[in-house]
């Protein structure tokens, strides 16, 4: 698993995009009117949005409280120090947990059986391999310090004990959240917008013209958001660690 993890670590930044595009592969639905009634679409809509937004919030909290300065170098596993505070005091891989929930949520949102039974398990396998490769590196570099950390903190499950104290006891850098996360946020939100406007508007009785105008406005707002945050980052106006 470690060699597999090292391989996928090189391309982890493209993994999210590939899995996001896989959402739009035609698939049988999970929720249908025959089983769930005429309002069946509310189940994937509400459930999917809650799960995927929770994933982004977990990533946001993690980044805003204690961010990993360097999670890789030259496409290889690398770390300058062992980060054990913030959300990392409650889960060893909160950013990956956030990613899993974000993709699981949009898979439910688009009501894709194929995505949920094929691509989500594939995603979990790849992430497990990446985590094992990272832990192998951290164990070799930090030794007993890392072993003590793993003995206290779960790999995947977030321990809620003391979580509110962690959040209130640290500085919350929302600027760092936006600067570090705006690429992921825009791709994620664009996918959600496309799903909502092309999958759900027929159930709401929208005409194609109304849908297309509203979609154009939403995508324009996302483009403005992306350009604004990118400018603030590149210009140094928002210089965050």
PDB file of C-alpha atoms in Angstrom:
ATOM      1  CA  UNK A   1       0.000   0.000   0.000  1.00  0.00           C
ATOM      2  CA  UNK A   2       2.858   2.406   0.722  1.00  0.00           C
ATOM      3  CA  UNK A   3       4.236   2.339  -2.890  1.00  0.00           C
ATOM      4  CA  UNK A   4       0.684   2.840  -4.158  1.00  0.00           C
ATOM      5  CA  UNK A   5       0.267   5.768  -1.777  1.00  0.00           C
ATOM      6  CA  UNK A   6       3.550   7.350  -2.888  1.00  0.00           C
ATOM      7  CA  UNK A   7       2.423   7.056  -6.510  1.00  0.00           C
ATOM      8  CA  UNK A   8      -0.954   8.701  -5.961  1.00  0.00           C
ATOM      9  CA  UNK A   9       0.570  11.348  -3.676  1.00  0.00           C
ATOM     10  CA  UNK A  10       2.296  12.804  -6.745  1.00  0.00           C
ATOM     11  CA  UNK A  11      -1.044  13.363  -8.442  1.00  0.00           C
ATOM     12  CA  UNK A  12      -3.273  14.057  -5.436  1.00  0.00           C
ATOM     13  CA  UNK A  13      -4.024  17.601  -6.608  1.00  0.00           C
ATOM     14  CA  UNK A  14      -5.584  16.203  -9.794  1.00  0.00           C
ATOM     15  CA  UNK A  15      -7.433  13.414  -7.976  1.00  0.00           C
ATOM     16  CA  UNK A  16     -10.157  15.728  -6.674  1.00  0.00           C
ATOM     17  CA  UNK A  17     -10.750  17.157 -10.176  1.00  0.00           C
ATOM     18  CA  UNK A  18     -10.896  13.686 -11.785  1.00  0.00           C
ATOM     19  CA  UNK A  19     -13.370  12.428  -9.215  1.00  0.00           C
ATOM     20  CA  UNK A  20     -15.435  15.585  -9.556  1.00  0.00           C
ATOM     21  CA  UNK A  21     -15.711  15.161 -13.327  1.00  0.00           C
ATOM     22  CA  UNK A  22     -16.736  11.526 -12.760  1.00  0.00           C
ATOM     23  CA  UNK A  23     -19.916  12.829 -11.148  1.00  0.00           C
ATOM     24  CA  UNK A  24     -21.353  13.538 -14.562  1.00  0.00           C
ATOM     25  CA  UNK A  25     -21.006   9.993 -15.929  1.00  0.00           C
ATOM     26  CA  UNK A  26     -24.561   8.724 -16.603  1.00  0.00           C
ATOM     27  CA  UNK A  27     -25.775   6.462 -13.803  1.00  0.00           C
ATOM     28  CA  UNK A  28     -28.920   4.840 -12.390  1.00  0.00           C
ATOM     29  CA  UNK A  29     -30.347   6.939  -9.528  1.00  0.00           C
ATOM     30  CA  UNK A  30     -30.254   6.069  -5.851  1.00  0.00           C
ATOM     31  CA  UNK A  31     -33.497   7.873  -5.042  1.00  0.00           C
ATOM     32  CA  UNK A  32     -36.504   7.366  -7.336  1.00  0.00           C
ATOM     33  CA  UNK A  33     -40.138   8.461  -7.346  1.00  0.00           C
ATOM     34  CA  UNK A  34     -41.251   4.808  -7.416  1.00  0.00           C
ATOM     35  CA  UNK A  35     -39.639   4.175  -4.015  1.00  0.00           C
ATOM     36  CA  UNK A  36     -39.525   7.581  -2.318  1.00  0.00           C
ATOM     37  CA  UNK A  37     -42.614   9.303  -3.761  1.00  0.00           C
ATOM     38  CA  UNK A  38     -43.057  12.380  -5.934  1.00  0.00           C
ATOM     39  CA  UNK A  39     -40.861  14.522  -3.691  1.00  0.00           C
ATOM     40  CA  UNK A  40     -37.965  12.036  -3.860  1.00  0.00           C
ATOM     41  CA  UNK A  41     -35.525  14.675  -5.093  1.00  0.00           C
ATOM     42  CA  UNK A  42     -35.562  16.475  -1.715  1.00  0.00           C
ATOM     43  CA  UNK A  43     -33.717  13.564  -0.089  1.00  0.00           C
ATOM     44  CA  UNK A  44     -30.543  13.781  -2.224  1.00  0.00           C
ATOM     45  CA  UNK A  45     -30.827  17.582  -2.366  1.00  0.00           C
ATOM     46  CA  UNK A  46     -30.939  18.221   1.391  1.00  0.00           C
ATOM     47  CA  UNK A  47     -28.807  15.244   2.437  1.00  0.00           C
ATOM     48  CA  UNK A  48     -26.158  15.853  -0.214  1.00  0.00           C
ATOM     49  CA  UNK A  49     -25.822  19.573   0.559  1.00  0.00           C
ATOM     50  CA  UNK A  50     -25.548  18.989   4.318  1.00  0.00           C
ATOM     51  CA  UNK A  51     -22.795  16.392   3.882  1.00  0.00           C
ATOM     52  CA  UNK A  52     -20.765  18.279   1.277  1.00  0.00           C
ATOM     53  CA  UNK A  53     -20.964  21.614   3.137  1.00  0.00           C
ATOM     54  CA  UNK A  54     -19.893  19.830   6.341  1.00  0.00           C
ATOM     55  CA  UNK A  55     -16.815  18.587   4.491  1.00  0.00           C
ATOM     56  CA  UNK A  56     -15.853  22.102   3.409  1.00  0.00           C
ATOM     57  CA  UNK A  57     -16.430  23.445   6.918  1.00  0.00           C
ATOM     58  CA  UNK A  58     -14.100  20.788   8.341  1.00  0.00           C
ATOM     59  CA  UNK A  59     -11.443  21.807   5.828  1.00  0.00           C
ATOM     60  CA  UNK A  60     -12.056  25.458   6.653  1.00  0.00           C
ATOM     61  CA  UNK A  61     -11.666  24.927  10.400  1.00  0.00           C
ATOM     62  CA  UNK A  62      -8.539  22.865   9.879  1.00  0.00           C
ATOM     63  CA  UNK A  63      -6.879  25.439   7.639  1.00  0.00           C
ATOM     64  CA  UNK A  64      -7.971  28.428   9.704  1.00  0.00           C
ATOM     65  CA  UNK A  65      -6.737  27.103  13.066  1.00  0.00           C
ATOM     66  CA  UNK A  66      -3.514  25.180  12.326  1.00  0.00           C
ATOM     67  CA  UNK A  67      -2.412  24.681   8.753  1.00  0.00           C
ATOM     68  CA  UNK A  68       0.260  22.259   7.505  1.00  0.00           C
ATOM     69  CA  UNK A  69       2.858  24.623   6.078  1.00  0.00           C
ATOM     70  CA  UNK A  70       4.199  22.020   3.689  1.00  0.00           C
ATOM     71  CA  UNK A  71       2.491  18.712   2.951  1.00  0.00           C
ATOM     72  CA  UNK A  72       4.814  17.672   0.153  1.00  0.00           C
ATOM     73  CA  UNK A  73       7.996  18.573  -1.694  1.00  0.00           C
ATOM     74  CA  UNK A  74       9.009  17.693  -5.261  1.00  0.00           C
ATOM     75  CA  UNK A  75       5.835  15.551  -5.521  1.00  0.00           C
ATOM     76  CA  UNK A  76       6.993  13.419  -2.589  1.00  0.00           C
ATOM     77  CA  UNK A  77       5.751  13.141   0.983  1.00  0.00           C
ATOM     78  CA  UNK A  78       7.468  15.789   3.095  1.00  0.00           C
ATOM     79  CA  UNK A  79       6.818  17.690   6.316  1.00  0.00           C
ATOM     80  CA  UNK A  80       8.820  20.393   8.092  1.00  0.00           C
ATOM     81  CA  UNK A  81       7.211  19.642  11.434  1.00  0.00           C
ATOM     82  CA  UNK A  82       4.596  17.453  13.044  1.00  0.00           C
ATOM     83  CA  UNK A  83       1.362  19.434  13.370  1.00  0.00           C
ATOM     84  CA  UNK A  84      -0.677  18.195  16.341  1.00  0.00           C
ATOM     85  CA  UNK A  85      -2.733  21.238  17.364  1.00  0.00           C
ATOM     86  CA  UNK A  86      -5.996  22.658  16.064  1.00  0.00           C
ATOM     87  CA  UNK A  87      -8.256  20.091  14.425  1.00  0.00           C
ATOM     88  CA  UNK A  88      -5.207  17.827  14.112  1.00  0.00           C
ATOM     89  CA  UNK A  89      -5.536  17.283  17.862  1.00  0.00           C
ATOM     90  CA  UNK A  90      -8.865  15.563  17.155  1.00  0.00           C
ATOM     91  CA  UNK A  91      -8.124  13.727  13.889  1.00  0.00           C
ATOM     92  CA  UNK A  92      -4.876  12.911  12.089  1.00  0.00           C
ATOM     93  CA  UNK A  93      -6.285  13.602   8.618  1.00  0.00           C
ATOM     94  CA  UNK A  94      -9.064  16.208   8.883  1.00  0.00           C
ATOM     95  CA  UNK A  95      -8.367  17.673   5.435  1.00  0.00           C
ATOM     96  CA  UNK A  96      -8.836  14.266   3.836  1.00  0.00           C
ATOM     97  CA  UNK A  97     -11.964  13.658   5.901  1.00  0.00           C
ATOM     98  CA  UNK A  98     -13.267  16.957   4.560  1.00  0.00           C
ATOM     99  CA  UNK A  99     -12.492  15.900   0.981  1.00  0.00           C
ATOM    100  CA  UNK A 100     -14.269  12.566   1.423  1.00  0.00           C
ATOM    101  CA  UNK A 101     -17.398  14.267   2.804  1.00  0.00           C
ATOM    102  CA  UNK A 102     -17.351  16.902   0.054  1.00  0.00           C
ATOM    103  CA  UNK A 103     -17.283  14.248  -2.672  1.00  0.00           C
ATOM    104  CA  UNK A 104     -19.707  11.917  -0.909  1.00  0.00           C
ATOM    105  CA  UNK A 105     -22.127  14.814  -0.544  1.00  0.00           C
ATOM    106  CA  UNK A 106     -22.056  15.814  -4.218  1.00  0.00           C
ATOM    107  CA  UNK A 107     -22.388  12.139  -5.176  1.00  0.00           C
ATOM    108  CA  UNK A 108     -25.622  12.013  -3.168  1.00  0.00           C
ATOM    109  CA  UNK A 109     -26.653  15.427  -4.501  1.00  0.00           C
ATOM    110  CA  UNK A 110     -26.444  14.258  -8.127  1.00  0.00           C
ATOM    111  CA  UNK A 111     -28.212  11.021  -7.142  1.00  0.00           C
ATOM    112  CA  UNK A 112     -25.605   8.785  -8.802  1.00  0.00           C
ATOM    113  CA  UNK A 113     -25.562   5.127  -7.803  1.00  0.00           C
ATOM    114  CA  UNK A 114     -22.459   4.523  -9.948  1.00  0.00           C
ATOM    115  CA  UNK A 115     -20.539   7.264  -8.166  1.00  0.00           C
ATOM    116  CA  UNK A 116     -21.456   6.054  -4.695  1.00  0.00           C
ATOM    117  CA  UNK A 117     -20.670   2.353  -5.243  1.00  0.00           C
ATOM    118  CA  UNK A 118     -17.642   2.703  -7.548  1.00  0.00           C
ATOM    119  CA  UNK A 119     -15.882   6.060  -7.281  1.00  0.00           C
ATOM    120  CA  UNK A 120     -16.308   6.728  -3.550  1.00  0.00           C
ATOM    121  CA  UNK A 121     -14.825   3.301  -2.594  1.00  0.00           C
ATOM    122  CA  UNK A 122     -12.011   3.917  -5.127  1.00  0.00           C
ATOM    123  CA  UNK A 123     -11.403   7.327  -3.555  1.00  0.00           C
ATOM    124  CA  UNK A 124     -11.279   5.815  -0.063  1.00  0.00           C
ATOM    125  CA  UNK A 125      -8.799   3.149  -1.193  1.00  0.00           C
ATOM    126  CA  UNK A 126      -6.507   5.752  -2.766  1.00  0.00           C
ATOM    127  CA  UNK A 127      -6.667   8.034   0.268  1.00  0.00           C
ATOM    128  CA  UNK A 128      -5.959   5.150   2.626  1.00  0.00           C
ATOM    129  CA  UNK A 129      -2.853   4.324   0.563  1.00  0.00           C
ATOM    130  CA  UNK A 130      -1.739   7.977   0.588  1.00  0.00           C
ATOM    131  CA  UNK A 131      -2.236   8.210   4.355  1.00  0.00           C
ATOM    132  CA  UNK A 132      -0.204   5.042   4.948  1.00  0.00           C
ATOM    133  CA  UNK A 133       2.617   6.452   2.804  1.00  0.00           C
ATOM    134  CA  UNK A 134       2.527   9.738   4.716  1.00  0.00           C
ATOM    135  CA  UNK A 135       2.498   7.962   8.072  1.00  0.00           C
ATOM    136  CA  UNK A 136       5.440   5.822   7.026  1.00  0.00           C
ATOM    137  CA  UNK A 137       7.415   9.003   6.282  1.00  0.00           C
ATOM    138  CA  UNK A 138       6.328  10.723   9.512  1.00  0.00           C
ATOM    139  CA  UNK A 139       7.140   7.638  11.583  1.00  0.00           C
ATOM    140  CA  UNK A 140      10.653   7.518  10.168  1.00  0.00           C
ATOM    141  CA  UNK A 141      11.235  11.253  10.609  1.00  0.00           C
ATOM    142  CA  UNK A 142       9.618  11.933  13.977  1.00  0.00           C
ATOM    143  CA  UNK A 143       9.838   8.496  15.604  1.00  0.00           C
ATOM    144  CA  UNK A 144       8.469   8.356  19.155  1.00  0.00           C
ATOM    145  CA  UNK A 145       6.837  11.784  18.812  1.00  0.00           C
ATOM    146  CA  UNK A 146       4.687  10.502  15.970  1.00  0.00           C
ATOM    147  CA  UNK A 147       3.956   7.205  17.747  1.00  0.00           C
ATOM    148  CA  UNK A 148       2.720   9.118  20.799  1.00  0.00           C
ATOM    149  CA  UNK A 149       0.523  11.229  18.538  1.00  0.00           C
ATOM    150  CA  UNK A 150      -1.025   8.204  16.801  1.00  0.00           C
ATOM    151  CA  UNK A 151      -1.725   6.604  20.173  1.00  0.00           C
ATOM    152  CA  UNK A 152      -3.893   9.577  21.147  1.00  0.00           C
ATOM    153  CA  UNK A 153      -5.504  10.695  17.872  1.00  0.00           C
ATOM    154  CA  UNK A 154      -7.561   8.602  15.451  1.00  0.00           C
ATOM    155  CA  UNK A 155      -6.590   8.361  11.804  1.00  0.00           C
ATOM    156  CA  UNK A 156     -10.025   9.090  10.339  1.00  0.00           C
ATOM    157  CA  UNK A 157     -12.640   9.675  13.030  1.00  0.00           C
ATOM    158  CA  UNK A 158     -12.879  13.182  14.491  1.00  0.00           C
ATOM    159  CA  UNK A 159     -12.989  13.074  18.296  1.00  0.00           C
ATOM    160  CA  UNK A 160     -15.506  15.730  19.432  1.00  0.00           C
ATOM    161  CA  UNK A 161     -14.192  15.796  23.006  1.00  0.00           C
ATOM    162  CA  UNK A 162     -12.779  19.254  23.672  1.00  0.00           C
ATOM    163  CA  UNK A 163     -13.468  20.407  20.109  1.00  0.00           C
ATOM    164  CA  UNK A 164     -15.307  23.571  21.153  1.00  0.00           C
ATOM    165  CA  UNK A 165     -12.420  24.465  23.466  1.00  0.00           C
ATOM    166  CA  UNK A 166      -9.949  23.985  20.615  1.00  0.00           C
ATOM    167  CA  UNK A 167     -11.971  26.231  18.301  1.00  0.00           C
ATOM    168  CA  UNK A 168     -12.503  29.025  20.838  1.00  0.00           C
ATOM    169  CA  UNK A 169      -8.963  28.810  22.210  1.00  0.00           C
ATOM    170  CA  UNK A 170      -7.170  29.482  18.912  1.00  0.00           C
ATOM    171  CA  UNK A 171      -7.098  32.358  16.459  1.00  0.00           C
ATOM    172  CA  UNK A 172      -9.420  31.741  13.516  1.00  0.00           C
ATOM    173  CA  UNK A 173      -7.793  33.016  10.297  1.00  0.00           C
ATOM    174  CA  UNK A 174     -10.621  33.243   7.759  1.00  0.00           C
ATOM    175  CA  UNK A 175      -8.256  34.962   5.325  1.00  0.00           C
ATOM    176  CA  UNK A 176      -6.005  31.881   5.347  1.00  0.00           C
ATOM    177  CA  UNK A 177      -9.055  29.702   4.691  1.00  0.00           C
ATOM    178  CA  UNK A 178      -9.941  31.721   1.590  1.00  0.00           C
ATOM    179  CA  UNK A 179      -6.393  32.141   0.274  1.00  0.00           C
ATOM    180  CA  UNK A 180      -5.440  28.487   0.723  1.00  0.00           C
ATOM    181  CA  UNK A 181      -8.794  27.070  -0.351  1.00  0.00           C
ATOM    182  CA  UNK A 182     -10.219  29.301  -3.093  1.00  0.00           C
ATOM    183  CA  UNK A 183      -9.202  26.971  -5.953  1.00  0.00           C
ATOM    184  CA  UNK A 184     -10.920  23.986  -4.323  1.00  0.00           C
ATOM    185  CA  UNK A 185     -13.901  26.110  -3.310  1.00  0.00           C
ATOM    186  CA  UNK A 186     -14.541  27.412  -6.827  1.00  0.00           C
ATOM    187  CA  UNK A 187     -14.312  23.954  -8.440  1.00  0.00           C
ATOM    188  CA  UNK A 188     -16.543  22.518  -5.709  1.00  0.00           C
ATOM    189  CA  UNK A 189     -19.125  25.298  -5.900  1.00  0.00           C
ATOM    190  CA  UNK A 190     -19.164  25.283  -9.706  1.00  0.00           C
ATOM    191  CA  UNK A 191     -19.987  21.570  -9.636  1.00  0.00           C
ATOM    192  CA  UNK A 192     -22.782  22.127  -7.117  1.00  0.00           C
ATOM    193  CA  UNK A 193     -24.213  24.984  -9.181  1.00  0.00           C
ATOM    194  CA  UNK A 194     -24.211  22.878 -12.365  1.00  0.00           C
ATOM    195  CA  UNK A 195     -25.908  19.993 -10.561  1.00  0.00           C
ATOM    196  CA  UNK A 196     -28.568  22.252  -9.045  1.00  0.00           C
ATOM    197  CA  UNK A 197     -29.385  24.090 -12.248  1.00  0.00           C
ATOM    198  CA  UNK A 198     -29.349  21.147 -14.640  1.00  0.00           C
ATOM    199  CA  UNK A 199     -30.649  18.359 -12.386  1.00  0.00           C
ATOM    200  CA  UNK A 200     -33.093  20.071 -10.036  1.00  0.00           C
ATOM    201  CA  UNK A 201     -34.627  23.043 -11.885  1.00  0.00           C
ATOM    202  CA  UNK A 202     -37.011  20.781 -13.899  1.00  0.00           C
ATOM    203  CA  UNK A 203     -38.571  19.733 -10.560  1.00  0.00           C
ATOM    204  CA  UNK A 204     -38.987  23.400  -9.616  1.00  0.00           C
ATOM    205  CA  UNK A 205     -40.762  24.281 -12.861  1.00  0.00           C
ATOM    206  CA  UNK A 206     -38.078  26.615 -14.207  1.00  0.00           C
ATOM    207  CA  UNK A 207     -38.046  27.369 -17.916  1.00  0.00           C
ATOM    208  CA  UNK A 208     -34.731  26.798 -19.771  1.00  0.00           C
ATOM    209  CA  UNK A 209     -34.250  30.543 -20.339  1.00  0.00           C
ATOM    210  CA  UNK A 210     -34.769  31.334 -16.663  1.00  0.00           C
ATOM    211  CA  UNK A 211     -32.387  28.540 -15.705  1.00  0.00           C
ATOM    212  CA  UNK A 212     -29.667  29.653 -18.131  1.00  0.00           C
ATOM    213  CA  UNK A 213     -29.786  33.299 -17.010  1.00  0.00           C
ATOM    214  CA  UNK A 214     -29.609  32.322 -13.343  1.00  0.00           C
ATOM    215  CA  UNK A 215     -26.795  29.860 -14.057  1.00  0.00           C
ATOM    216  CA  UNK A 216     -24.834  32.530 -15.917  1.00  0.00           C
ATOM    217  CA  UNK A 217     -25.173  34.933 -12.978  1.00  0.00           C
ATOM    218  CA  UNK A 218     -23.985  32.300 -10.484  1.00  0.00           C
ATOM    219  CA  UNK A 219     -20.968  31.342 -12.598  1.00  0.00           C
ATOM    220  CA  UNK A 220     -20.101  35.023 -13.066  1.00  0.00           C
ATOM    221  CA  UNK A 221     -20.185  35.531  -9.282  1.00  0.00           C
ATOM    222  CA  UNK A 222     -17.869  32.530  -8.825  1.00  0.00           C
ATOM    223  CA  UNK A 223     -15.483  33.961 -11.423  1.00  0.00           C
ATOM    224  CA  UNK A 224     -15.459  37.330  -9.630  1.00  0.00           C
ATOM    225  CA  UNK A 225     -14.800  35.582  -6.314  1.00  0.00           C
ATOM    226  CA  UNK A 226     -11.911  33.585  -7.831  1.00  0.00           C
ATOM    227  CA  UNK A 227     -10.310  36.627  -9.474  1.00  0.00           C
ATOM    228  CA  UNK A 228     -10.682  38.747  -6.322  1.00  0.00           C
ATOM    229  CA  UNK A 229      -9.099  36.236  -3.944  1.00  0.00           C
ATOM    230  CA  UNK A 230      -6.360  35.411  -6.435  1.00  0.00           C
ATOM    231  CA  UNK A 231      -5.546  39.114  -6.801  1.00  0.00           C
ATOM    232  CA  UNK A 232      -5.461  39.650  -3.030  1.00  0.00           C
ATOM    233  CA  UNK A 233      -3.117  36.663  -2.706  1.00  0.00           C
ATOM    234  CA  UNK A 234      -0.761  37.457  -5.581  1.00  0.00           C
ATOM    235  CA  UNK A 235      -0.593  41.168  -4.789  1.00  0.00           C
ATOM    236  CA  UNK A 236       0.420  40.448  -1.187  1.00  0.00           C
ATOM    237  CA  UNK A 237      -2.548  42.367   0.219  1.00  0.00           C
ATOM    238  CA  UNK A 238      -3.596  39.172   1.959  1.00  0.00           C
ATOM    239  CA  UNK A 239      -0.230  37.787   3.014  1.00  0.00           C
ATOM    240  CA  UNK A 240      -1.007  34.798   5.243  1.00  0.00           C
ATOM    241  CA  UNK A 241       1.253  32.033   6.561  1.00  0.00           C
TER     242      UNK A 241
END
